[in-house]
Coordinates of C-alpha atoms in Angstrom, one line a residue:
M1 CA -1.6 32.1 2.2
V2 CA -0.6 28.5 1.8
D3 CA 1.8 26.9 4.3
I4 CA 2.4 23.4 2.4
T5 CA 2.1 22.8 -1.0
V6 CA 2.0 19.1 -2.0
M7 CA 2.5 18.0 -5.7
G8 CA 0.3 14.8 -6.1
A9 CA -2.9 13.7 -5.1
G10 CA -2.0 9.9 -4.7
A11 CA -1.7 7.8 -1.1
F12 CA 1.6 9.7 0.1
G13 CA 0.6 13.2 -1.2
L14 CA -2.9 13.2 0.3
S15 CA -1.6 11.1 3.9
V16 CA 1.1 14.0 3.9
A17 CA -1.6 17.0 3.3
W18 CA -3.8 15.6 5.8
A19 CA -1.0 15.1 8.5
C20 CA 0.2 18.6 8.0
A21 CA -3.7 19.9 8.0
Q22 CA -4.2 18.1 11.2
R23 CA -1.4 20.1 12.9
G24 CA -2.8 23.5 11.9
A25 CA -1.2 24.2 8.5
K26 CA -2.9 25.5 5.4
V27 CA -2.5 22.9 2.7
R28 CA -2.9 22.8 -0.9
V29 CA -2.5 19.9 -3.3
I30 CA -1.9 20.1 -6.8
D31 CA -2.5 17.3 -9.1
P32 CA -3.4 17.7 -13.1
G33 CA -5.0 14.2 -12.8
G34 CA -7.3 14.8 -9.7
V35 CA -7.5 12.6 -6.7
G36 CA -6.1 8.9 -7.2
A37 CA -5.3 9.5 -11.0
G38 CA -2.3 7.3 -10.6
A39 CA -1.9 3.9 -9.2
S40 CA -3.7 4.9 -5.9
G41 CA -6.8 5.0 -7.9
G42 CA -6.4 1.1 -8.3
I43 CA -8.7 -1.7 -6.9
V44 CA -6.7 -4.2 -4.9
G45 CA -5.9 -2.6 -1.3
A46 CA -4.0 -5.4 0.1
L47 CA -2.5 -3.9 3.3
A48 CA -0.2 -6.9 4.2
P49 CA 3.0 -6.9 6.5
H50 CA 6.4 -7.9 5.8
T51 CA 7.4 -11.4 7.2
P52 CA 8.2 -11.4 11.1
E53 CA 12.2 -12.1 10.6
N54 CA 15.5 -10.5 10.0
W55 CA 13.9 -7.6 11.8
N56 CA 15.0 -4.1 10.8
D57 CA 13.8 -0.4 10.8
K58 CA 12.0 -0.7 7.7
K59 CA 9.7 -3.7 8.8
A60 CA 9.3 -1.9 12.2
F61 CA 8.0 1.4 10.6
Q62 CA 5.4 -0.6 8.3
F63 CA 4.6 -2.7 11.2
E64 CA 3.7 0.8 13.4
S65 CA 1.9 1.8 10.2
L66 CA -0.3 -1.1 9.9
I67 CA -1.3 -0.8 13.5
M68 CA -2.0 2.9 13.3
A69 CA -4.4 2.4 10.4
E70 CA -7.7 1.7 12.0
E71 CA -7.7 4.8 14.1
F72 CA -6.4 6.6 11.0
W73 CA -9.0 5.8 8.7
A74 CA -11.7 6.0 11.2
E75 CA -10.8 9.8 11.8
I76 CA -10.7 10.2 8.1
E77 CA -14.1 9.0 7.7
T78 CA -15.5 10.9 10.8
V79 CA -14.1 13.9 9.5
G80 CA -14.9 13.6 5.9
G81 CA -17.8 11.6 6.0
V82 CA -16.7 9.4 3.3
S83 CA -15.9 5.7 3.7
S84 CA -12.4 4.2 2.8
G85 CA -13.5 0.5 2.6
Y86 CA -10.6 -0.2 5.5
G87 CA -11.2 -3.2 7.5
R88 CA -8.7 -5.3 9.5
T89 CA -9.9 -8.6 8.2
G90 CA -6.9 -10.6 8.3
R91 CA -5.2 -12.8 5.6
V92 CA -4.9 -16.5 5.2
Q93 CA -2.3 -18.2 3.0
P94 CA -1.9 -22.0 2.1
V95 CA 1.4 -23.8 2.9
M96 CA 2.8 -25.6 0.4
N97 CA 5.1 -28.1 1.4
E98 CA 7.2 -29.2 4.5
R99 CA 9.9 -26.8 4.3
G100 CA 7.0 -23.9 4.2
L101 CA 5.5 -25.7 7.0
D102 CA 8.9 -25.4 9.0
L103 CA 9.1 -21.8 7.9
A104 CA 5.8 -20.8 8.9
R105 CA 6.1 -22.2 12.5
A106 CA 9.5 -20.4 12.8
R107 CA 7.6 -17.3 11.7
E108 CA 4.7 -17.9 14.3
V109 CA 7.2 -17.7 17.0
S110 CA 8.7 -14.5 15.6
A111 CA 5.3 -12.8 15.3
A112 CA 4.6 -13.5 18.9
E113 CA 7.6 -11.7 19.8
L114 CA 8.1 -9.0 17.3
W115 CA 4.3 -8.2 16.9
Q116 CA 4.1 -7.2 20.7
G117 CA 0.7 -9.0 21.0
R118 CA -1.0 -6.6 19.2
A119 CA -1.7 -9.2 16.0
T120 CA -1.0 -13.0 15.7
L121 CA 0.2 -15.0 13.1
Q122 CA -0.7 -18.7 13.2
V123 CA -0.4 -21.9 11.6
V124 CA -3.4 -23.7 11.5
P125 CA -5.5 -26.6 10.1
G126 CA -8.2 -26.6 8.1
E127 CA -10.7 -27.1 10.6
A128 CA -9.6 -23.8 12.0
L129 CA -10.9 -21.7 8.8
S130 CA -14.2 -21.1 7.2
A131 CA -14.6 -22.5 3.5
W132 CA -13.0 -19.3 2.4
A133 CA -9.6 -20.2 2.1
P134 CA -6.9 -21.3 -1.0
V135 CA -6.1 -24.8 -1.6
S136 CA -3.2 -26.3 0.4
P137 CA -1.5 -29.2 -0.5
T138 CA 0.0 -29.8 3.2
G139 CA -3.6 -29.1 5.0
W140 CA -2.2 -26.1 6.8
W141 CA -2.6 -22.6 6.6
I142 CA -0.8 -19.5 7.8
K143 CA -3.8 -17.1 9.4
D144 CA -2.6 -13.5 10.5
T145 CA -4.7 -10.8 12.3
L146 CA -2.2 -8.1 11.1
S147 CA -3.2 -7.9 7.5
A148 CA -6.1 -5.2 6.4
R149 CA -7.8 -4.3 3.2
M150 CA -9.2 -0.9 2.1
H151 CA -10.3 0.3 -1.2
P152 CA -7.5 2.3 -2.9
R153 CA -10.0 4.6 -4.9
R154 CA -12.3 5.0 -2.1
A155 CA -9.5 5.6 0.3
C156 CA -8.3 8.4 -1.8
A157 CA -11.8 10.0 -2.0
A158 CA -12.1 9.8 1.5
L159 CA -8.5 11.2 2.3
A160 CA -9.8 14.4 0.1
A161 CA -12.7 15.0 1.6
A162 CA -11.3 15.0 5.2
L163 CA -8.6 17.5 3.8
R164 CA -11.2 19.6 2.2
A165 CA -13.2 19.4 5.5
R166 CA -10.0 20.5 7.2
G167 CA -9.8 23.6 5.3
G168 CA -7.3 22.3 2.7
E169 CA -7.4 22.6 -1.1
I170 CA -7.1 20.3 -3.9
V171 CA -6.4 22.0 -7.3
A172 CA -5.6 20.8 -10.8
T173 CA -2.9 23.4 -11.4
G174 CA -1.3 26.4 -9.7
A175 CA 2.3 27.6 -8.5
P176 CA 3.7 26.1 -5.3
E177 CA 3.6 28.4 -2.3
G178 CA 5.2 27.6 1.2
K179 CA 7.0 24.5 1.7
V180 CA 6.9 22.0 -1.1
V181 CA 6.5 18.2 -0.9
W182 CA 6.9 16.4 -4.2
A183 CA 4.5 13.0 -4.2
T184 CA 4.4 12.7 -8.2
G185 CA 4.4 8.9 -8.6
W186 CA 6.4 7.1 -10.8
Q187 CA 6.5 9.8 -13.6
G188 CA 8.5 11.9 -10.6
L189 CA 10.7 9.2 -10.2
V190 CA 11.3 8.9 -14.0
E191 CA 12.1 12.8 -14.0
L192 CA 14.3 12.4 -11.0
S193 CA 16.4 9.8 -12.8
G194 CA 16.6 11.9 -16.0
E195 CA 17.5 15.2 -13.9
M196 CA 20.4 13.2 -12.0
G197 CA 21.8 11.2 -15.1
R198 CA 21.4 7.8 -13.4
M199 CA 18.4 5.5 -12.3
V200 CA 17.2 6.3 -8.8
G201 CA 13.5 4.8 -9.6
N202 CA 11.0 3.8 -12.0
G203 CA 7.2 2.4 -12.6
V204 CA 6.2 -1.3 -12.4
K205 CA 3.1 -1.9 -14.1
G206 CA 0.4 -3.9 -12.3
Q207 CA -2.8 -5.5 -13.6
A208 CA -5.8 -6.4 -11.7
A209 CA -9.4 -7.4 -12.0
L210 CA -12.6 -6.5 -9.7
L211 CA -15.1 -9.5 -9.5
R212 CA -18.6 -9.3 -8.6
L213 CA -18.8 -11.7 -5.7
D214 CA -20.1 -10.9 -2.3
R215 CA -17.5 -12.2 0.8
R216 CA -17.3 -9.0 2.6
G217 CA -15.9 -9.3 6.1
L218 CA -14.1 -12.6 5.2
P219 CA -10.0 -12.4 5.3
Q220 CA -7.8 -11.3 2.0
L221 CA -6.0 -14.5 0.6
F222 CA -2.5 -15.2 -0.7
A223 CA -1.6 -17.9 -2.8
D224 CA 0.6 -18.1 -5.9
A225 CA 1.8 -14.8 -5.6
V226 CA -1.8 -13.4 -6.3
H227 CA -3.9 -11.3 -3.9
V228 CA -7.5 -12.1 -3.3
V229 CA -9.1 -9.3 -1.4
P230 CA -13.1 -9.1 -0.5
H231 CA -14.0 -5.7 -0.2
S232 CA -16.7 -4.3 1.8
D233 CA -19.0 -3.2 -1.4
G234 CA -19.4 -7.0 -2.0
T235 CA -16.7 -7.3 -4.9
V236 CA -13.4 -9.0 -4.6
A237 CA -10.2 -7.8 -6.4
I238 CA -7.8 -9.8 -7.8
G239 CA -3.9 -8.7 -8.4
S240 CA -1.8 -8.0 -9.6
T241 CA 1.3 -8.3 -12.0
S242 CA 4.5 -6.8 -11.6
E243 CA 6.1 -5.8 -15.0
R244 CA 9.1 -3.5 -15.5
E245 CA 8.5 -3.4 -19.4
F246 CA 5.6 -2.1 -20.7
E247 CA 4.2 -0.4 -23.8
A248 CA 0.8 0.7 -22.5
P249 CA 0.7 1.9 -19.0
D250 CA -3.3 1.8 -18.6
R251 CA -4.1 -1.2 -20.9
T252 CA -4.8 -5.0 -19.6
D253 CA -3.7 -8.0 -21.7
A254 CA -3.1 -11.4 -21.3
Q255 CA -1.1 -11.3 -18.2
L256 CA -4.3 -10.6 -16.5
E257 CA -5.8 -13.3 -17.8
D258 CA -3.0 -15.7 -16.2
V259 CA -3.2 -13.9 -13.2
L260 CA -7.2 -14.5 -12.9
A261 CA -6.6 -18.3 -14.1
R262 CA -4.1 -18.7 -11.1
A263 CA -6.5 -17.2 -8.6
I264 CA -9.5 -19.5 -9.6
T265 CA -7.2 -22.2 -9.3
A266 CA -5.9 -21.3 -5.7
V267 CA -9.2 -20.3 -4.7
P268 CA -12.1 -22.6 -6.6
D269 CA -14.7 -20.5 -4.9
L270 CA -13.9 -17.5 -7.3
A271 CA -15.0 -19.9 -10.2
G272 CA -17.8 -18.4 -12.1
A273 CA -17.7 -14.9 -10.9
E274 CA -18.5 -12.0 -13.2
V275 CA -15.3 -9.8 -14.1
I276 CA -16.6 -6.2 -13.8
E277 CA -13.6 -4.2 -14.2
R278 CA -10.1 -4.9 -15.6
W279 CA -7.6 -2.1 -14.4
A280 CA -3.9 -1.4 -15.1
G281 CA -1.8 1.2 -13.6
V282 CA 2.2 1.7 -12.9
R283 CA 3.7 2.0 -9.6
P284 CA 6.5 4.1 -8.0
R285 CA 9.4 1.9 -7.3
A286 CA 12.4 3.7 -6.0
K287 CA 15.8 2.0 -6.6
S288 CA 16.0 0.8 -3.1
R289 CA 12.6 -0.9 -3.0
A290 CA 11.8 1.3 0.2
P291 CA 9.6 4.5 0.0
M292 CA 12.0 7.6 -0.9
L293 CA 10.9 10.3 2.0
G294 CA 12.9 13.4 3.2
V295 CA 14.6 16.3 1.7
H296 CA 14.3 16.5 -1.9
P297 CA 18.0 15.7 -3.5
L298 CA 17.7 18.2 -6.0
R299 CA 15.2 21.2 -5.6
K300 CA 16.7 23.1 -2.4
G301 CA 14.3 23.3 0.4
D302 CA 11.8 21.1 -0.8
Y303 CA 10.9 17.5 0.1
I304 CA 9.9 14.3 -1.4
A305 CA 7.7 11.5 -0.7
N306 CA 7.7 8.6 -3.1
G307 CA 8.2 5.0 -4.2
G308 CA 5.2 3.6 -2.1
F309 CA 5.2 0.6 -4.7
K310 CA 3.1 -2.4 -3.3
I311 CA 3.0 -1.0 0.3
G312 CA 2.0 2.7 -0.4
F313 CA -1.3 2.7 1.2
G314 CA -0.1 0.4 4.3
M315 CA 2.7 2.9 4.7
A316 CA 0.5 6.1 4.4
P317 CA -0.3 6.6 8.0
K318 CA 3.3 6.5 9.3
V319 CA 4.7 8.2 6.2
G320 CA 2.1 11.2 6.6
Q321 CA 3.4 11.7 10.1
V322 CA 7.0 11.4 9.7
M323 CA 6.7 13.7 6.9
A324 CA 4.8 16.4 8.9
D325 CA 7.5 16.2 11.7
M326 CA 10.0 17.0 9.0
V327 CA 8.4 19.4 7.2
L328 CA 6.5 21.5 10.0
E329 CA 8.8 21.0 12.8
G330 CA 12.2 20.1 11.5
R331 CA 12.2 16.5 13.4
N332 CA 13.9 13.5 11.4
A333 CA 12.0 10.4 12.3
I334 CA 12.6 8.7 9.1
P335 CA 14.7 5.3 8.8
E336 CA 18.1 5.5 6.9
G337 CA 16.7 3.1 4.6
F338 CA 13.7 5.3 3.7
R339 CA 15.8 8.5 3.1
P340 CA 16.5 9.4 -0.8
E341 CA 20.4 8.9 0.0
A342 CA 19.3 5.2 -0.2
S343 CA 18.4 5.1 -3.8
L344 CA 21.1 7.7 -4.8

């Protein structure tokens, strides 16, 4: 007897399944592609916060999830015995001009208040940094201690191992039983749009690369709209593009080469590092740009958890929690901006 069926074994699906299993539910995950087959099987893994300004329920939700992450991934690794590659190593960004410096200092003040002393954002000079930093025209950088990194592919494997250790199943096919949560990624959003006769979500392709360069333990960098993420296995991930129109969802092209060139210009330390993998995938983006969580708009009695887009893994701990609240206990703690109505 299965209590909960989760359709989709990506970041959201596995996190919802894990949260339900932790509360004693018998859980089955169904995904014909297997664990992390879609965008959740990528390589970048930058868990970075929204800017601490114009604060709202959505930003607060993400903040809480990022704070939860350390304990969340530690428990998963303990239960399943598989490393997620998680580390709260922070992030460094260059301040590009005087206007940016004024804005950064204002955000420093906001972070001190809104991040509740649980993380910091500071504007620092070069002597406060290691040599691992992006080029800054002003000689100033933004350094925060809230950003973290994990390896998406390994994180999915860690979630799957922990779920199985708690008695959960992950299978390729099968009929849904019990309460059903649809976490089917960008294809699910496209299908839902077709069923509703209007666009409620789509897919945005991203391309990324993995370099053989050991900078483990150092902060992730963000410059010229490029993420540079040192992983715990001695690689560095570079990403990514955002393509609303694309022909081949899993093929890399010249756009990735442009991202790599921009990354090397911003972070000269990357020059000469061997590219060991090029990756492309499509991330689910709901119309509202926020995750779509709650009661499924068409399938009576079912639920939806989709639209993680670029922040799926960062949101995953809290998403699992609030979806388990709703599915198992009937409590709705989902911010209004995250509910399906926001994209409908």
